[in-house]
Amino acid sequence: MANAVEAVVVFGMRARAQIVSIIAGCIVALAPACVHAEEGFDTEHIFGFMIGTDVGNLGEREFQSQTTGRFGKGGGTYRAIGQEVEIEVVPLPNFRIEAGGIVTLHDITGVPDIDDRRQLNFQGASLDLRYRLLDREQAPFGLTVAAELHGDRIDETSGAKGRMYGTDFTLAFDRELTPNFVIGALNLIYQPEWARFEVSGLSEKSSTVGAAFAGMVRLRPDFLLGGELRYFRQYEGIGLGEFAGQALFVGPTAYYQISERSRLTLSWSMQAWGRSAGSGANLDLVNFERQQARLIFGVNF
């Protein structure tokens, strides 16, 4: 009996020692995360299809590679993959400039109202200007205004040759919902575009307005996970003329800080609901794609 009691006591002491060791190990593992998390969020690059209000530090320079895939239309096979390279600089406090060029691969077969083609072409160039009006560390929320100007020789959707010009205006807001742990962002978007196609000689004007919301949670000091919800309405004419269609995109986003100077963002969205003008379908596959994906790699230099 005494031996049995002694065995139980010894077992209990060993189990308690193991539990204490495990708890101590967890505290040690989490302690660096807590210290690192005190630095807060840098929202400049953590979103996939959206933007945050941070614009980088004065004198900062970055190289960025952005791959965007768009898949699925109303029928047939539709794939459009764009590879963009960009250089970002911060010449003044709260002001960022980004210049880039994009090459696009189109693989289109049997899609209604779009000619079949399989081609790889230089699409065009872009200039992105951002100015931060409010710093969320000193105000109730962050606020940045952005304008991305682009000129293209290839239509982004159809791959047809021509001259295309457009500007993406974005009003970005963000705020830490739980300090150092959860952050939310809101984008309000207006995108007027002009196009003149080479073969047909036709000219088109269109505009898109939208609102997007994102939430990101810090799971580790170097890893964020969340999602983006984006709603768009497209119109004919740059002044929001005749309604053409609408779509709601939903999907996850992940951000990984590879090192002190490099980062990776991955985002995927599917069209959860939509409707083109004059259609009773539950998706708008005339003006928008069924799925969109984006991979972003950046490095400071």
Coordinates of C-alpha atoms in Angstrom, one line a residue:
M1 CA 0.0 0.0 0.0
A2 CA 2.8 2.4 1.0
N3 CA 4.6 1.6 -2.3
A4 CA 1.4 2.4 -4.2
V5 CA 0.9 5.8 -2.4
E6 CA 4.6 6.6 -3.0
A7 CA 4.2 5.8 -6.7
V8 CA 1.1 8.1 -7.0
V9 CA 3.0 10.9 -5.3
V10 CA 6.0 10.6 -7.5
F11 CA 3.8 10.4 -10.6
G12 CA 1.9 13.5 -9.5
M13 CA 5.2 15.5 -8.9
R14 CA 6.5 14.4 -12.3
A15 CA 3.3 15.4 -14.1
R16 CA 3.2 18.8 -12.3
A17 CA 6.8 19.4 -13.3
Q18 CA 6.0 18.6 -16.9
I19 CA 3.0 21.0 -16.8
V20 CA 5.1 23.7 -15.3
S21 CA 7.8 23.1 -18.0
I22 CA 5.2 23.3 -20.7
I23 CA 3.7 26.6 -19.4
A24 CA 7.1 28.1 -19.0
G25 CA 8.0 27.1 -22.6
C26 CA 4.8 28.7 -23.9
I27 CA 5.6 31.9 -22.0
V28 CA 9.1 32.0 -23.4
A29 CA 7.7 31.3 -26.9
L30 CA 5.1 34.0 -26.7
A31 CA 7.2 36.7 -24.9
P32 CA 9.0 37.7 -28.1
A33 CA 5.7 37.9 -30.0
C34 CA 4.2 40.2 -27.4
V35 CA 7.3 42.5 -27.4
H36 CA 7.4 42.5 -31.2
A37 CA 3.6 43.2 -31.4
E38 CA 4.0 46.4 -29.5
E39 CA 5.4 47.9 -32.7
G40 CA 1.9 47.9 -34.0
F41 CA 0.7 47.4 -37.6
D42 CA 2.1 48.7 -40.9
T43 CA -0.8 48.6 -43.3
E44 CA 1.0 49.7 -46.4
H45 CA 1.2 46.2 -47.9
I46 CA -0.7 43.7 -45.7
F47 CA -3.9 43.7 -48.0
G48 CA -4.2 42.0 -51.3
F49 CA -6.7 43.9 -53.4
M50 CA -7.1 46.9 -51.1
I51 CA -4.7 49.5 -49.7
G52 CA -4.0 50.6 -46.1
T53 CA -3.2 54.2 -45.0
D54 CA 0.5 53.8 -44.2
V55 CA 2.8 55.0 -47.0
G56 CA 6.2 54.2 -45.7
N57 CA 9.0 56.2 -44.0
L58 CA 10.8 59.2 -45.4
G59 CA 13.5 58.0 -47.8
E60 CA 12.2 54.5 -48.0
R61 CA 12.7 52.6 -51.3
E62 CA 11.1 49.3 -52.3
F63 CA 10.9 46.9 -55.2
Q64 CA 7.6 45.0 -55.6
S65 CA 6.4 42.2 -57.8
Q66 CA 2.7 41.8 -58.2
T67 CA 1.0 38.8 -60.0
T68 CA -2.7 39.0 -60.6
G69 CA -4.8 36.3 -62.0
R70 CA -8.4 36.6 -63.2
F71 CA -10.3 33.4 -64.1
G72 CA -13.8 32.5 -65.5
K73 CA -16.4 34.2 -67.6
G74 CA -19.9 33.3 -68.8
G75 CA -18.7 30.4 -70.9
G76 CA -15.6 28.8 -72.5
T77 CA -12.2 29.2 -71.0
Y78 CA -11.0 32.5 -69.6
R79 CA -7.6 33.2 -68.0
A80 CA -5.8 36.5 -67.7
I81 CA -2.6 36.7 -65.7
G82 CA -0.8 40.0 -65.2
Q83 CA 2.8 40.4 -64.0
E84 CA 3.7 43.9 -62.7
V85 CA 7.0 45.2 -61.4
E86 CA 7.1 48.4 -59.4
I87 CA 9.5 50.8 -57.7
E88 CA 8.2 52.7 -54.7
V89 CA 9.9 55.7 -53.1
V90 CA 8.9 58.1 -50.2
P91 CA 10.4 61.5 -51.1
L92 CA 8.4 63.5 -48.6
P93 CA 6.8 62.8 -45.3
N94 CA 3.4 61.0 -45.8
F95 CA 3.8 61.0 -49.6
R96 CA 4.6 57.9 -51.7
I97 CA 5.2 57.5 -55.4
E98 CA 5.1 54.2 -57.2
A99 CA 5.9 53.6 -60.9
G100 CA 5.4 50.2 -62.7
G101 CA 5.0 48.3 -65.8
I102 CA 2.9 45.2 -66.5
V103 CA 3.0 42.2 -68.9
T104 CA -0.2 40.2 -69.4
L105 CA -0.9 36.7 -70.6
H106 CA -4.4 36.0 -72.1
D107 CA -5.8 32.6 -72.7
I108 CA -9.4 32.9 -74.0
T109 CA -11.4 30.3 -75.9
G110 CA -15.2 30.3 -76.5
V111 CA -16.1 33.2 -74.3
P112 CA -19.2 35.1 -75.5
D113 CA -18.5 38.6 -76.9
I114 CA -14.7 38.2 -76.6
D115 CA -12.4 37.0 -79.4
D116 CA -10.4 33.9 -78.9
R117 CA -6.7 34.6 -78.3
R118 CA -3.6 33.3 -76.6
Q119 CA -1.0 35.9 -76.3
L120 CA 1.7 37.5 -74.1
N121 CA 2.1 41.2 -74.4
F122 CA 3.4 44.3 -72.7
Q123 CA 0.2 45.9 -71.4
G124 CA 1.2 49.3 -70.2
A125 CA 2.6 51.5 -67.4
S126 CA 1.2 53.0 -64.2
L127 CA 1.9 55.8 -61.7
D128 CA 0.5 55.5 -58.2
L129 CA 0.5 58.6 -55.9
R130 CA -0.6 58.3 -52.2
Y131 CA -0.8 61.0 -49.5
R132 CA -1.6 60.3 -45.9
L133 CA -3.9 62.9 -44.4
L134 CA -4.4 61.3 -41.0
D135 CA -2.1 59.1 -39.0
R136 CA -4.1 56.6 -37.0
E137 CA -1.6 56.7 -34.2
Q138 CA -2.4 60.4 -33.7
A139 CA -6.0 60.4 -34.9
P140 CA -9.1 58.2 -34.3
F141 CA -8.4 56.5 -37.7
G142 CA -5.9 56.6 -40.6
L143 CA -6.9 58.4 -43.8
T144 CA -5.1 58.3 -47.1
V145 CA -6.0 59.5 -50.6
A146 CA -4.6 57.6 -53.6
A147 CA -4.7 58.1 -57.4
E148 CA -3.3 55.5 -59.7
L149 CA -2.9 56.6 -63.4
H150 CA -2.4 54.0 -66.0
G151 CA -2.0 53.9 -69.8
D152 CA -2.3 50.6 -71.7
R153 CA -1.9 49.3 -75.2
I154 CA -3.7 46.1 -74.4
D155 CA -7.2 45.8 -73.0
E156 CA -7.0 44.2 -69.5
T157 CA -10.1 42.1 -70.0
S158 CA -10.1 41.1 -73.7
G159 CA -6.5 41.5 -74.7
A160 CA -7.5 43.5 -77.7
K161 CA -5.0 46.1 -78.9
G162 CA -5.8 49.8 -78.6
R163 CA -5.2 52.8 -76.4
M164 CA -6.6 52.7 -72.9
Y165 CA -6.4 55.3 -70.1
G166 CA -7.7 55.3 -66.6
T167 CA -7.4 56.5 -63.1
D168 CA -8.2 54.6 -59.9
F169 CA -9.1 57.0 -57.1
T170 CA -9.2 55.5 -53.6
L171 CA -10.1 56.9 -50.2
A172 CA -8.6 54.6 -47.6
F173 CA -9.4 54.3 -43.9
D174 CA -8.0 52.0 -41.3
R175 CA -8.1 51.6 -37.5
E176 CA -6.8 49.1 -35.0
L177 CA -9.9 47.4 -33.6
T178 CA -7.9 45.5 -30.9
P179 CA -4.5 47.2 -30.3
N180 CA -1.6 45.2 -31.9
F181 CA -4.0 42.3 -32.7
V182 CA -6.9 43.1 -35.0
I183 CA -7.0 45.9 -37.7
G184 CA -9.9 46.8 -40.0
A185 CA -9.7 48.8 -43.3
L186 CA -12.3 50.5 -45.6
N187 CA -11.7 51.6 -49.2
L188 CA -14.0 53.8 -51.3
I189 CA -13.2 53.5 -55.0
Y190 CA -14.0 55.4 -58.2
Q191 CA -12.4 54.2 -61.5
P192 CA -13.1 56.1 -64.7
E193 CA -11.7 54.6 -67.9
W194 CA -11.4 55.5 -71.6
A195 CA -10.6 53.1 -74.4
R196 CA -10.2 53.2 -78.2
F197 CA -9.7 49.8 -79.9
E198 CA -7.3 49.4 -82.9
V199 CA -9.1 46.9 -85.1
S200 CA -12.7 48.1 -84.8
G201 CA -12.0 51.8 -84.2
L202 CA -14.7 51.8 -81.5
S203 CA -14.3 54.1 -78.5
E204 CA -15.7 53.2 -75.0
K205 CA -16.0 55.0 -71.8
S206 CA -16.9 53.3 -68.5
S207 CA -16.7 53.9 -64.8
T208 CA -16.7 51.7 -61.7
V209 CA -17.5 52.6 -58.1
G210 CA -17.1 50.4 -55.1
A211 CA -16.6 49.9 -51.4
A212 CA -14.3 47.3 -49.8
F213 CA -13.7 46.2 -46.3
A214 CA -10.9 44.1 -44.8
G215 CA -10.1 42.7 -41.4
M216 CA -6.7 41.2 -40.4
V217 CA -5.7 39.3 -37.3
R218 CA -2.1 38.9 -36.0
L219 CA -1.6 35.2 -35.4
R220 CA 2.2 35.5 -35.0
P221 CA 4.6 38.5 -35.0
D222 CA 5.4 37.9 -38.7
F223 CA 2.0 36.5 -39.9
L224 CA -1.4 38.0 -40.4
L225 CA -4.5 36.3 -41.6
G226 CA -7.9 37.8 -42.6
G227 CA -10.3 38.5 -45.4
E228 CA -11.5 41.1 -47.9
L229 CA -15.1 41.8 -49.0
R230 CA -15.4 44.1 -52.1
Y231 CA -18.5 45.4 -53.9
F232 CA -18.5 47.0 -57.3
R233 CA -21.0 48.7 -59.6
Q234 CA -20.0 49.3 -63.3
Y235 CA -21.6 52.0 -65.5
E236 CA -21.3 53.1 -69.1
G237 CA -19.6 56.6 -69.4
I238 CA -17.2 58.2 -66.9
G239 CA -20.0 60.0 -65.1
L240 CA -21.9 57.0 -63.8
G241 CA -24.3 56.8 -66.7
E242 CA -26.2 53.7 -67.7
F243 CA -25.9 50.9 -65.2
A244 CA -24.0 47.8 -66.6
G245 CA -23.6 45.4 -63.7
Q246 CA -22.6 44.7 -60.1
A247 CA -20.6 42.1 -58.2
L248 CA -19.6 41.1 -54.7
F249 CA -16.2 39.5 -54.1
V250 CA -15.2 37.6 -50.9
G251 CA -12.0 35.8 -50.0
P252 CA -9.1 35.3 -47.6
T253 CA -5.9 37.3 -47.4
A254 CA -2.6 36.3 -45.7
Y255 CA 0.5 38.4 -45.0
Y256 CA 3.9 37.0 -44.1
Q257 CA 7.0 39.1 -43.1
I258 CA 9.8 37.0 -44.5
S259 CA 12.5 39.1 -43.1
E260 CA 13.2 42.6 -41.9
R261 CA 13.3 43.8 -45.5
S262 CA 11.1 41.3 -47.4
R263 CA 7.4 40.4 -47.4
L264 CA 4.8 38.3 -49.1
T265 CA 1.0 38.8 -49.5
L266 CA -1.4 36.3 -50.9
S267 CA -5.1 37.0 -51.6
W268 CA -7.9 35.1 -53.4
S269 CA -11.5 36.3 -54.1
M270 CA -14.5 34.6 -55.7
Q271 CA -17.6 36.4 -57.0
A272 CA -20.2 35.4 -54.3
W273 CA -23.0 37.4 -55.9
G274 CA -23.6 39.6 -58.9
R275 CA -25.9 40.7 -61.7
S276 CA -25.4 42.3 -65.1
A277 CA -28.0 44.7 -66.5
G278 CA -31.0 42.9 -68.0
S279 CA -30.0 39.5 -66.6
G280 CA -31.6 37.4 -63.9
A281 CA -28.4 35.4 -63.2
N282 CA -26.9 35.4 -59.7
L283 CA -23.4 36.3 -61.0
D284 CA -22.2 39.1 -63.3
L285 CA -19.7 37.3 -65.6
V286 CA -20.0 39.9 -68.3
N287 CA -18.3 42.8 -66.5
F288 CA -16.4 40.8 -63.9
E289 CA -14.6 37.5 -63.5
R290 CA -15.6 34.5 -61.4
Q291 CA -12.4 34.4 -59.5
Q292 CA -9.4 36.7 -58.8
A293 CA -6.1 35.9 -57.1
R294 CA -3.0 38.0 -56.3
L295 CA 0.5 37.3 -55.1
I296 CA 2.7 40.2 -54.0
F297 CA 6.4 40.1 -53.1
G298 CA 8.3 43.1 -51.9
V299 CA 11.7 44.0 -50.7
N300 CA 13.3 47.2 -49.3
F301 CA 16.6 48.3 -50.7

